[in-house]
Coordinates of C-alpha atoms in Angstrom, one line a residue:
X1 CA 6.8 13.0 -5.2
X2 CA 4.6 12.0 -1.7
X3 CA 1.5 12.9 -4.7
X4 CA 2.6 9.4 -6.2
X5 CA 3.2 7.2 -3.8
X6 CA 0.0 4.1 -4.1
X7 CA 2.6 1.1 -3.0
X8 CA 0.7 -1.5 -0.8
X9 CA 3.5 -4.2 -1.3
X10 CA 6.9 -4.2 -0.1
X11 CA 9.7 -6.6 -1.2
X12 CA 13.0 -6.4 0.9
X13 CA 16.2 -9.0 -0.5
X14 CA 19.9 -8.7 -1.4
X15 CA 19.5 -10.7 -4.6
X16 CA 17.6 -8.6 -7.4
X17 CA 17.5 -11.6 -9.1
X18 CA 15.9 -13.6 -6.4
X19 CA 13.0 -10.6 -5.7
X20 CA 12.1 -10.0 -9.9
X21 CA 10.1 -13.4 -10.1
X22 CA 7.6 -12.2 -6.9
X23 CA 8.1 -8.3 -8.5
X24 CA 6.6 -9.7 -12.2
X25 CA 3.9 -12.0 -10.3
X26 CA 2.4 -8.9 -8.4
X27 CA 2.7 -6.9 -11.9
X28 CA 1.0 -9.5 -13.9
X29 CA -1.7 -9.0 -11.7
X30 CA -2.1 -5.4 -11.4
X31 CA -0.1 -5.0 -7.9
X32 CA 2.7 -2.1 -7.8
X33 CA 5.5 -2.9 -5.3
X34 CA 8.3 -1.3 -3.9
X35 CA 11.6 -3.1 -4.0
X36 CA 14.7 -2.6 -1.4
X37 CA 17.7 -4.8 -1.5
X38 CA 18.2 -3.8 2.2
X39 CA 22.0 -5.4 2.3
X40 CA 23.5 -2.0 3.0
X41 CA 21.9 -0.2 6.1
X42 CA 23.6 3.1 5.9
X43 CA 21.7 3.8 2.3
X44 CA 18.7 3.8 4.3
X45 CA 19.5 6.5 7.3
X46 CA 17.8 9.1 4.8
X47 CA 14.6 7.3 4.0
X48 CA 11.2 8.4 5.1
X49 CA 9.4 5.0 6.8
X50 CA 6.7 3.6 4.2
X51 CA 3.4 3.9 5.9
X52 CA 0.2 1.9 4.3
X53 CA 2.3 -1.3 3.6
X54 CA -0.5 -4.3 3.7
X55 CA 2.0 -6.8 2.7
X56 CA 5.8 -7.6 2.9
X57 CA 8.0 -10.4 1.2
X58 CA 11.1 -10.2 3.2
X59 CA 14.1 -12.6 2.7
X60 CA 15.6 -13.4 6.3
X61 CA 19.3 -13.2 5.4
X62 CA 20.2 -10.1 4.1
X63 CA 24.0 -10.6 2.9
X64 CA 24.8 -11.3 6.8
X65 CA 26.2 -14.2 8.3
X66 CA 26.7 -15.1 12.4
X67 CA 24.3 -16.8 14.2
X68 CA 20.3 -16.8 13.7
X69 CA 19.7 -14.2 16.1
X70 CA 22.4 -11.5 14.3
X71 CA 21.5 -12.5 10.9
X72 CA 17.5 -11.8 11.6
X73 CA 18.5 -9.2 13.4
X74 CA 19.7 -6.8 10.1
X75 CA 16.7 -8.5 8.4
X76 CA 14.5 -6.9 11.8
X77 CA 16.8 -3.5 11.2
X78 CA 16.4 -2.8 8.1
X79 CA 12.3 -3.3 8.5
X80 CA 12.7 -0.8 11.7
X81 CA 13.9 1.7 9.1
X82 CA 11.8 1.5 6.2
X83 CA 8.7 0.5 7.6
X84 CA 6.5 3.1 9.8
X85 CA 6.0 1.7 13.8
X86 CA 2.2 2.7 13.2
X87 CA 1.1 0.7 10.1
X88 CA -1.3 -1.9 10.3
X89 CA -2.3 -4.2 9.7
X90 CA 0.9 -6.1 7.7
X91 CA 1.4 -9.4 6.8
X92 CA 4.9 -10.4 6.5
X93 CA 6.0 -13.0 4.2
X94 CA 9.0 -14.9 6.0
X95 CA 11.0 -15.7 2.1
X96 CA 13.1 -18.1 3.3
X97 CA 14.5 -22.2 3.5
X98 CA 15.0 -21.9 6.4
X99 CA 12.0 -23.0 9.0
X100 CA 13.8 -22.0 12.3
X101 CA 14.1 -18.7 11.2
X102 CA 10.5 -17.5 11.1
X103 CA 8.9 -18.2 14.9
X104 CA 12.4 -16.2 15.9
X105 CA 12.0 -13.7 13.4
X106 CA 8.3 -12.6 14.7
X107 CA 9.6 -12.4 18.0
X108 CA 12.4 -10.7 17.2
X109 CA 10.3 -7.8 15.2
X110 CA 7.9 -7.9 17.9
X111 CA 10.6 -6.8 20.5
X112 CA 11.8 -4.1 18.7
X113 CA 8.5 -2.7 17.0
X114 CA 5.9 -3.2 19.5
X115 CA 3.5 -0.9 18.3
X116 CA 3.3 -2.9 14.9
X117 CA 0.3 -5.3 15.9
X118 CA -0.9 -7.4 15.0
X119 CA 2.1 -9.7 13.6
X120 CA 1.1 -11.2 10.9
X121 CA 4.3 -13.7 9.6
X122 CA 3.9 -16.6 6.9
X123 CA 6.3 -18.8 5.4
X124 CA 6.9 -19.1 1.8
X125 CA 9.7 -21.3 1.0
X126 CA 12.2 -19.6 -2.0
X127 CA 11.7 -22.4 -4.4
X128 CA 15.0 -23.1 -6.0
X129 CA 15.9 -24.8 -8.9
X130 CA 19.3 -27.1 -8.3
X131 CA 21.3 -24.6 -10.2
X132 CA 20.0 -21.7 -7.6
X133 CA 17.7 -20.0 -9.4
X134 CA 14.1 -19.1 -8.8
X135 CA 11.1 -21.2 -10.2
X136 CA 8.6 -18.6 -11.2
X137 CA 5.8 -20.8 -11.4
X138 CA 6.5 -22.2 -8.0
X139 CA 6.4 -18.4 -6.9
X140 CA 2.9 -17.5 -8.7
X141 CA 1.4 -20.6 -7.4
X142 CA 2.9 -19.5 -3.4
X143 CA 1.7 -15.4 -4.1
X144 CA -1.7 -16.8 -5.1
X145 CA -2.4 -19.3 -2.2
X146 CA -1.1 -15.9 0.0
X147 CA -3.3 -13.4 -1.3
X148 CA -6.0 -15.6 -0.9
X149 CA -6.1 -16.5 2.3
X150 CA -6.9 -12.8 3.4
X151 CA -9.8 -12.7 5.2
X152 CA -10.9 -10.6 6.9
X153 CA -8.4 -8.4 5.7
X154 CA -9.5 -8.6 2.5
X155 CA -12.0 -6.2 3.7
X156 CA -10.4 -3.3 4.2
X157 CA -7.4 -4.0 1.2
X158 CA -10.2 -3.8 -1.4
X159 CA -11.8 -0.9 0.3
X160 CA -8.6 0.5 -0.2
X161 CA -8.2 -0.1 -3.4
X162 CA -11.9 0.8 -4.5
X163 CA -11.2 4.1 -2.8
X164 CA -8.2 4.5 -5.5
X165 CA -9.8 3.5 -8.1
X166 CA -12.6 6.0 -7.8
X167 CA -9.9 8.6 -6.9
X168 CA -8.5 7.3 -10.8
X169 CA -12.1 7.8 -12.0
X170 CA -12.5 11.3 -10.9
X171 CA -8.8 12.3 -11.8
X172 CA -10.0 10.8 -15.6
X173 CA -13.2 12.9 -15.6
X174 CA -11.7 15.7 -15.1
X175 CA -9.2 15.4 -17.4
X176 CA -11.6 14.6 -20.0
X177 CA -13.6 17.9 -19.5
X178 CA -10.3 19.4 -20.0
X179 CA -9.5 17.8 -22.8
X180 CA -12.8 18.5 -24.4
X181 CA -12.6 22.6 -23.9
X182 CA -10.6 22.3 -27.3
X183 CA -11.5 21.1 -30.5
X184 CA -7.9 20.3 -31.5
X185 CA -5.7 18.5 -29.7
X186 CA -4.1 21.3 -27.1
X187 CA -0.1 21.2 -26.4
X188 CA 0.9 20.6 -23.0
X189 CA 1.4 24.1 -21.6
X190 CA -2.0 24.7 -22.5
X191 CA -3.7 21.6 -21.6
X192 CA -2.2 22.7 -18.0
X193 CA -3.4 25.8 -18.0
X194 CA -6.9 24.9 -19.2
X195 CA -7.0 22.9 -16.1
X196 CA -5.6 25.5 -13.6
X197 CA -9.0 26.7 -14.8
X198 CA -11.4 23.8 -13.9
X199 CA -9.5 23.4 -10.6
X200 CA -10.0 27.4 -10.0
X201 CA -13.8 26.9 -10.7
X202 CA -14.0 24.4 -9.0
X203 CA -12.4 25.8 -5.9
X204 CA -14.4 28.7 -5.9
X205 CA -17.6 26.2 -5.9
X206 CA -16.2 24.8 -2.5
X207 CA -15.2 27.7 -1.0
X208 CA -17.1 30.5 -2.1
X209 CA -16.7 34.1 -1.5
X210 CA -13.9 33.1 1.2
X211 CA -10.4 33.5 -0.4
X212 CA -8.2 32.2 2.7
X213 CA -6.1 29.1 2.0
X214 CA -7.6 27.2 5.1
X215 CA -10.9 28.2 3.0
X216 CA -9.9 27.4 0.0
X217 CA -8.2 24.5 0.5
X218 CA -11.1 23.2 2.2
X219 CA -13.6 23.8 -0.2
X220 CA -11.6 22.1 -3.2
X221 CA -11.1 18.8 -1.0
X222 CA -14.9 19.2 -0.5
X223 CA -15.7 19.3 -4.0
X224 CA -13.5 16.5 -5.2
X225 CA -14.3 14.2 -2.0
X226 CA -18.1 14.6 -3.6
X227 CA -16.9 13.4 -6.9
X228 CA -14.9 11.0 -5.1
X229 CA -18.1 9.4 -2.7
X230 CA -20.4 9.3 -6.0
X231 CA -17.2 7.2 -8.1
X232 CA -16.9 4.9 -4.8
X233 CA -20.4 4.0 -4.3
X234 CA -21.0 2.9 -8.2
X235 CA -17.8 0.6 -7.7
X236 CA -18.5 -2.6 -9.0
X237 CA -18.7 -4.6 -5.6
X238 CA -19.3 -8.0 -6.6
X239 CA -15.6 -9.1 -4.9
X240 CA -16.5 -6.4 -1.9
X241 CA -19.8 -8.3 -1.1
X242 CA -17.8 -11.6 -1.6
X243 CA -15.1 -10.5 1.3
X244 CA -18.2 -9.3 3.3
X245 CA -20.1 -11.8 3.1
X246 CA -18.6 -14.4 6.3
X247 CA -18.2 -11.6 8.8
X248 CA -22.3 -10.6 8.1
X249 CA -23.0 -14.3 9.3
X250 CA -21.2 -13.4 12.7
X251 CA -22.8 -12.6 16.1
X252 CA -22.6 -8.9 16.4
X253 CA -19.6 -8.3 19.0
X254 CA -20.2 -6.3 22.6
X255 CA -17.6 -3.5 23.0
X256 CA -16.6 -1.6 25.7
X257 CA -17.5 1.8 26.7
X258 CA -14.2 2.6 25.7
X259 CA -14.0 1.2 22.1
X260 CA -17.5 2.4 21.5
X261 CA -16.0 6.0 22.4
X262 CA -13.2 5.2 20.1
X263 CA -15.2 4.3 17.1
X264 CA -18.0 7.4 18.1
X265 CA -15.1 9.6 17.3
X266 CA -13.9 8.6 14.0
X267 CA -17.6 9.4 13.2
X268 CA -18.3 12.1 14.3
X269 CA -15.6 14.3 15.6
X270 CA -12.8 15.8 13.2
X271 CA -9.5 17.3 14.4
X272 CA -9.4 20.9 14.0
X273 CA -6.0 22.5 12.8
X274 CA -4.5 24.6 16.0
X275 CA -3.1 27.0 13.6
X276 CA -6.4 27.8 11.8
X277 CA -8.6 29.9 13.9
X278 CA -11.4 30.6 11.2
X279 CA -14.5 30.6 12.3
X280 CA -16.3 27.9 10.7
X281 CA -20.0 25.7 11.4
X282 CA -19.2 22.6 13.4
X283 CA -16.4 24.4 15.0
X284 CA -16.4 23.1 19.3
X285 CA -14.8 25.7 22.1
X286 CA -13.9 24.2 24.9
X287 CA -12.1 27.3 27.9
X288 CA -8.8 26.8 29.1
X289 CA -6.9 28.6 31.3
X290 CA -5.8 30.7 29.1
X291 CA -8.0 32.0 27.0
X292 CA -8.2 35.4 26.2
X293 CA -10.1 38.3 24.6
X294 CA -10.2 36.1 20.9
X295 CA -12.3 33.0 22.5
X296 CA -15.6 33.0 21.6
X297 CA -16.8 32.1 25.7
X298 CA -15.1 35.4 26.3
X299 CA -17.3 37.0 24.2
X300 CA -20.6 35.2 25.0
X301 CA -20.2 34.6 28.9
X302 CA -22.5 31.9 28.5
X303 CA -24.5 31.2 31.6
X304 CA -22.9 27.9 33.3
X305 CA -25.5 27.5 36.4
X306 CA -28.3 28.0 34.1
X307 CA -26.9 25.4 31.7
X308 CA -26.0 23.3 34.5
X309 CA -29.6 22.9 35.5
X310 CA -31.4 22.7 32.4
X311 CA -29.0 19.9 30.9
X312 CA -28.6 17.7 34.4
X313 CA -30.4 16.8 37.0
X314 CA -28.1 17.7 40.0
X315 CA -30.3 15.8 42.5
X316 CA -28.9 12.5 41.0
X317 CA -25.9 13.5 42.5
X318 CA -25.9 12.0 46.0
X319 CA -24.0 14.2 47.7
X320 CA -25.6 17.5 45.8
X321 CA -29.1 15.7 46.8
X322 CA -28.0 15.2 50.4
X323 CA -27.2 19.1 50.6
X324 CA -30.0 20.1 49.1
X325 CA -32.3 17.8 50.9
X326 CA -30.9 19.1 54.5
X327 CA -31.5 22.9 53.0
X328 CA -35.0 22.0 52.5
X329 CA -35.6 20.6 56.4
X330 CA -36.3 22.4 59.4
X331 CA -32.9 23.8 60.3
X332 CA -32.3 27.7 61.5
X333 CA -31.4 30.2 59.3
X334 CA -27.9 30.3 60.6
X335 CA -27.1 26.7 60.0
X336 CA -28.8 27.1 56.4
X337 CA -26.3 29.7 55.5
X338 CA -23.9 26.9 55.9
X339 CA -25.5 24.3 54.3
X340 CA -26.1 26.9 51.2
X341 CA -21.9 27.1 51.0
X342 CA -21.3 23.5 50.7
X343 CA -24.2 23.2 48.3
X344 CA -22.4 26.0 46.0
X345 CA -18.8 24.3 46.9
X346 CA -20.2 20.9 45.2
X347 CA -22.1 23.1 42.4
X348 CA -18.3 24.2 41.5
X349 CA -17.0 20.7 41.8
X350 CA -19.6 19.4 39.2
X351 CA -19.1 22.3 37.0
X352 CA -15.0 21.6 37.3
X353 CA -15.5 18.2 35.9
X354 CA -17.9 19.1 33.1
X355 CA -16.6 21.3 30.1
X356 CA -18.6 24.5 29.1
X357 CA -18.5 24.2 25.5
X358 CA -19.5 26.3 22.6
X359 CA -20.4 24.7 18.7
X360 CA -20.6 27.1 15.7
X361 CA -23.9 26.2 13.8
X362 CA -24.5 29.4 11.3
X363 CA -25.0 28.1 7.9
X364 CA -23.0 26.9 5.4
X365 CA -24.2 29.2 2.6
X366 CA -23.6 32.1 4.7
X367 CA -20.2 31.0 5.7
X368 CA -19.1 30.1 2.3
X369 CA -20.7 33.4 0.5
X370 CA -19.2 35.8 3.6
X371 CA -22.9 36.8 3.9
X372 CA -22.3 36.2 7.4
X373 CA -23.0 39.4 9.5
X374 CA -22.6 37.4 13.1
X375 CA -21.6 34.1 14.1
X376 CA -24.2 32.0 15.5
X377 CA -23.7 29.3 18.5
X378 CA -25.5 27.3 20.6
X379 CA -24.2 26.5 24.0
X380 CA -24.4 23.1 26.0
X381 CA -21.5 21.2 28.3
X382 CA -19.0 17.9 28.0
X383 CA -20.2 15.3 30.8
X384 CA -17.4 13.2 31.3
X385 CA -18.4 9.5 32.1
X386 CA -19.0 9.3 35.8
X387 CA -21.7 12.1 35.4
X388 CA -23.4 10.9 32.4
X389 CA -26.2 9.3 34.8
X390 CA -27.0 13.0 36.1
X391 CA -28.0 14.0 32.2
X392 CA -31.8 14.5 31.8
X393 CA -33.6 12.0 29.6
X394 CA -35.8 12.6 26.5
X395 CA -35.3 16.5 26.7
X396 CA -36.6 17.8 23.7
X397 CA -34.8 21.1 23.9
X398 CA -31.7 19.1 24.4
X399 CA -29.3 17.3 22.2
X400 CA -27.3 14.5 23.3
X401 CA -24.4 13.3 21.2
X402 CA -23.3 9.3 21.7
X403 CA -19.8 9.3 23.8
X404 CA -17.0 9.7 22.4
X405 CA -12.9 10.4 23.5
X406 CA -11.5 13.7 22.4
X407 CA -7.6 14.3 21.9
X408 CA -5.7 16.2 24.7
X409 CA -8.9 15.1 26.8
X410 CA -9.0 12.1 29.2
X411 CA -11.8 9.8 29.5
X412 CA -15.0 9.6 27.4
X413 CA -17.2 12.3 27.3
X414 CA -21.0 13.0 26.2
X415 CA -21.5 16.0 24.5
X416 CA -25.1 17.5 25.4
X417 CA -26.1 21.0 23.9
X418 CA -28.6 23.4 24.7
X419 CA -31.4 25.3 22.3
X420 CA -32.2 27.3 24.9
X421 CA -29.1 28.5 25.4
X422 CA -28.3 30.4 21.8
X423 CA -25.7 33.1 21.7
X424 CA -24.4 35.2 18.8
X425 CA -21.2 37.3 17.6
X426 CA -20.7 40.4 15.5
X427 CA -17.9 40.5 13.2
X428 CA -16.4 36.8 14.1
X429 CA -13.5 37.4 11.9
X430 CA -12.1 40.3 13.7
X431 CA -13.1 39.4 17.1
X432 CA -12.6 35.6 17.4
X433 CA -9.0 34.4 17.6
X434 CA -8.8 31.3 19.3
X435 CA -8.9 28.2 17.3
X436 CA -11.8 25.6 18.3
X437 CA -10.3 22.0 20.3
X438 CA -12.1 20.0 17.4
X439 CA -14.5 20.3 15.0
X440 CA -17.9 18.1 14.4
X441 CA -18.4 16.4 11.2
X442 CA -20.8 18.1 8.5
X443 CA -23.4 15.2 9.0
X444 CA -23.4 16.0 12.5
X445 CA -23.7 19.9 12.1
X446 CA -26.8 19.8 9.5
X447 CA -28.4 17.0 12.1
X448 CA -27.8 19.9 14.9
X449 CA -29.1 22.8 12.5
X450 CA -32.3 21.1 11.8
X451 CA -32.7 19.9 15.4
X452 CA -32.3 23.7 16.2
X453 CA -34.4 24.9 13.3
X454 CA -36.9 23.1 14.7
X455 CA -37.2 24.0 18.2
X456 CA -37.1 27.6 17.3
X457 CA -40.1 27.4 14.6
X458 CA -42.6 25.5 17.1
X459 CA -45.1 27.4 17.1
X460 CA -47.1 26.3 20.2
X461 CA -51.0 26.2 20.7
X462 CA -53.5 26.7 23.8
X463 CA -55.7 23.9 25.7
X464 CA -57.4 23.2 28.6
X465 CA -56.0 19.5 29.9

């Protein structure tokens, strides 16, 4: 049932009793929880951890006794198994009497989750009445002072939940076109099979002519993300803007290379799926060492020297310029031959740290409709960091992407392409069966095709200067 699972909240006490007033508070406002007693570890040894828990009420003494440290630790066990390491951000809610307990607790779950950051712990006292019961008004008025001191995180929670809600929106619209293919009200069965329908034509809108399951699969999430984006950004955002609206008033922060390269990547790169080796626009080859007969730069031999000069300017590179500057003196013949090896020898050192890469820009409409007859790239190189000052400057038959960090890849790296270096393939699905390192995002690609489409339609004129 992973199709289901929408919990943001997550209660954790021994007492059912205890936990129902918080449960009925979240529900009376619209909040679905899940609930664990957590007094019995060995019932959770089969549990897959919970990831995309924003917020956890968990009582501190979970039918254990001993000292602080072995009672909290349980409480910290039982977290370690039902809560995913790499889920953030969470804010705990310590649910407890006792106020020793929760500076020990957060140190405690910090030794033995580290990768949970931040560590977000509040107390909320259990409000008991004297015959040991719950007040439940005590508890709504405690939930509501929580939830609203959220910021910023009440950011990203309501762009979580706006991004459900227009998920709802499109899941109801397309029930409803369902729904209205009949005049009379359809039994189940059919009302499922009438959508097995929609879903088909709708796949086939996505994906085309292409019947592969990558292909297919694709083109479906394609069509209802579309649906999706036009439900999210007619959200009512009146609370949104509210949530917003201190952090615009801030000075804008200064990153560092590295979290700009970070951030660069979310945008524009997407992971490509090592198992999947259709060809595809936006798809990036990178060599390795052992790439055979099915990779595309097997098949193109793209020229590295000549892409090597046109993209950088080697002579930024002191020690190329000092070579190449000795060449150009008065020296014999005999010492120039010399001079000419240790100017290739560092011409292979810079092409060793760059990356030869190739990027799949044929359209989509031929793609989609298999009217594809070759596969169309356009060459250019990865500059890793330390080079990026030998890259030539307002080049208009170059493209230079911001930096950005690529998996399996260390350090940040500028991707810089070529138009003058355009290379094609005949029959891509037989002969190409590598899959690409990652893939570029569609904005990206269609900001690439027109750059290309552009260059290649310039028509040129003649003057006299």
């Amino acid at each position: 049932m992973n199709s289901l699972k929408t919990a943001r909240v997550l209660i954790v006490d021994d007492i059912a009793e205890q936990a129902m007033p918080v449960i009925k508070v979240l529900g009376s406002l619209g909040i679905g929880c899940v609930y664990i007693p957590g007094d019995k570890l060995e019932d959770l040894v089969d549990m897959k951890p919970l990831s995309g828990i924003r917020l956890a009420f968990v009582d501190m003494e979970l039918a254990s006794a001993g000292t602080m440290r072995e009672i909290l630790g349980k409480t910290v066990n039982v977290l370690r198994k039902i809560i995913a390491e790499d889920t953030a951000p969470v804010m705990f809610v310590a649910w407890t009497q006792n106020d020793n307990y929760v500076e020990e607790f957060r140190i405690m779950l910090g030794e033995a989750m580290p990768k949970l950051r931040p560590l977000f712990v509040l107390p909320m006292p259990k409000p008991f009445t004297k015959k040991g019961k719950i007040r439940s008004r005590q508890v709504v008025r405690d939930v509501n002072r929580l939830l609203k001191d959220r910021r910023p995180l009440g950011v990203l929670w309501l762009w979580e939940q706006m991004s459900h809600d227009a998920a709802t929106v499109t899941t109801q619209a397309i029930a409803d076109l369902v729904t209205a293919r009949s005049d009379s009200a359809q039994p189940p069965a059919e009302w499922k099979t009438s959508l097995s329908e929609i879903l088909r034509l709708l796949l086939a809108t996505g994906a085309g002519q292409n019947e592969d399951m990558p292909t297919v699969s694709q083109g479906l999430l394609e069509v209802l993300n579309s649906l999706h984006l036009d439900g999210l950004e007619h959200q009512d955002a009146g609370a949104y803007r509210r949530e917003i609206n201190p952090i615009r008033k801030l000075n804008k922060p200064e990153l560092s290379a590295s979290e700009m390269a970070t951030l660069n990547s979310m945008l524009l790169l997407s992971p490509a799926d090592p198992t999947d080796s259709a060809v595809r626009p936006g798809n990036v080859y990178v060599p390795s060492t052992i790439s055979g007969p099915g990779c595309p730069h097997v098949l193109c031999d793209p020229d590295i020297e000549g892409l090597m000069n046109d993209i950088l300017n080697l002579k930024k590179d002191g020690e190329y310029k000092r070579l190449s500057d000795k060449l150009n003196s008065n020296l014999a013949p005999a010492a120039k031959t010399g001079i000419k090896r240790e100017l290739a020898t560092q011409f292979k050192k810079l092409v060793k740290e760059c990356r030869v890469i190739l990027v799949e820009v044929t359209a989509p409409c031929d793609f989609s409709q298999k009217t594809r007859s070759v596969s169309r790239f356009v060459a250019g190189l990865l500059v890793p960091e330390p080079l990026v000052k030998l890259i030539k400057d307002k080049k208009e038959s170059s493209r230079r992407l911001e930096a950005v960090q690529i998996t399996g890849m260390d350090g940040i790296w500028s991707l810089v392409l070529s138009a003058r270096f355009p290379y094609v393939i005949g029959k891509p699905e037989k002969l190409i069966k590598e899959p690409p390192v990652f893939r570029l995002r569609n904005s990206v690609v269609v900001d690439i095709q027109a750059w290309l489409a552009a260059q290649s339609a310039r028509p040129g004129y003649v003057s006299l200067r």
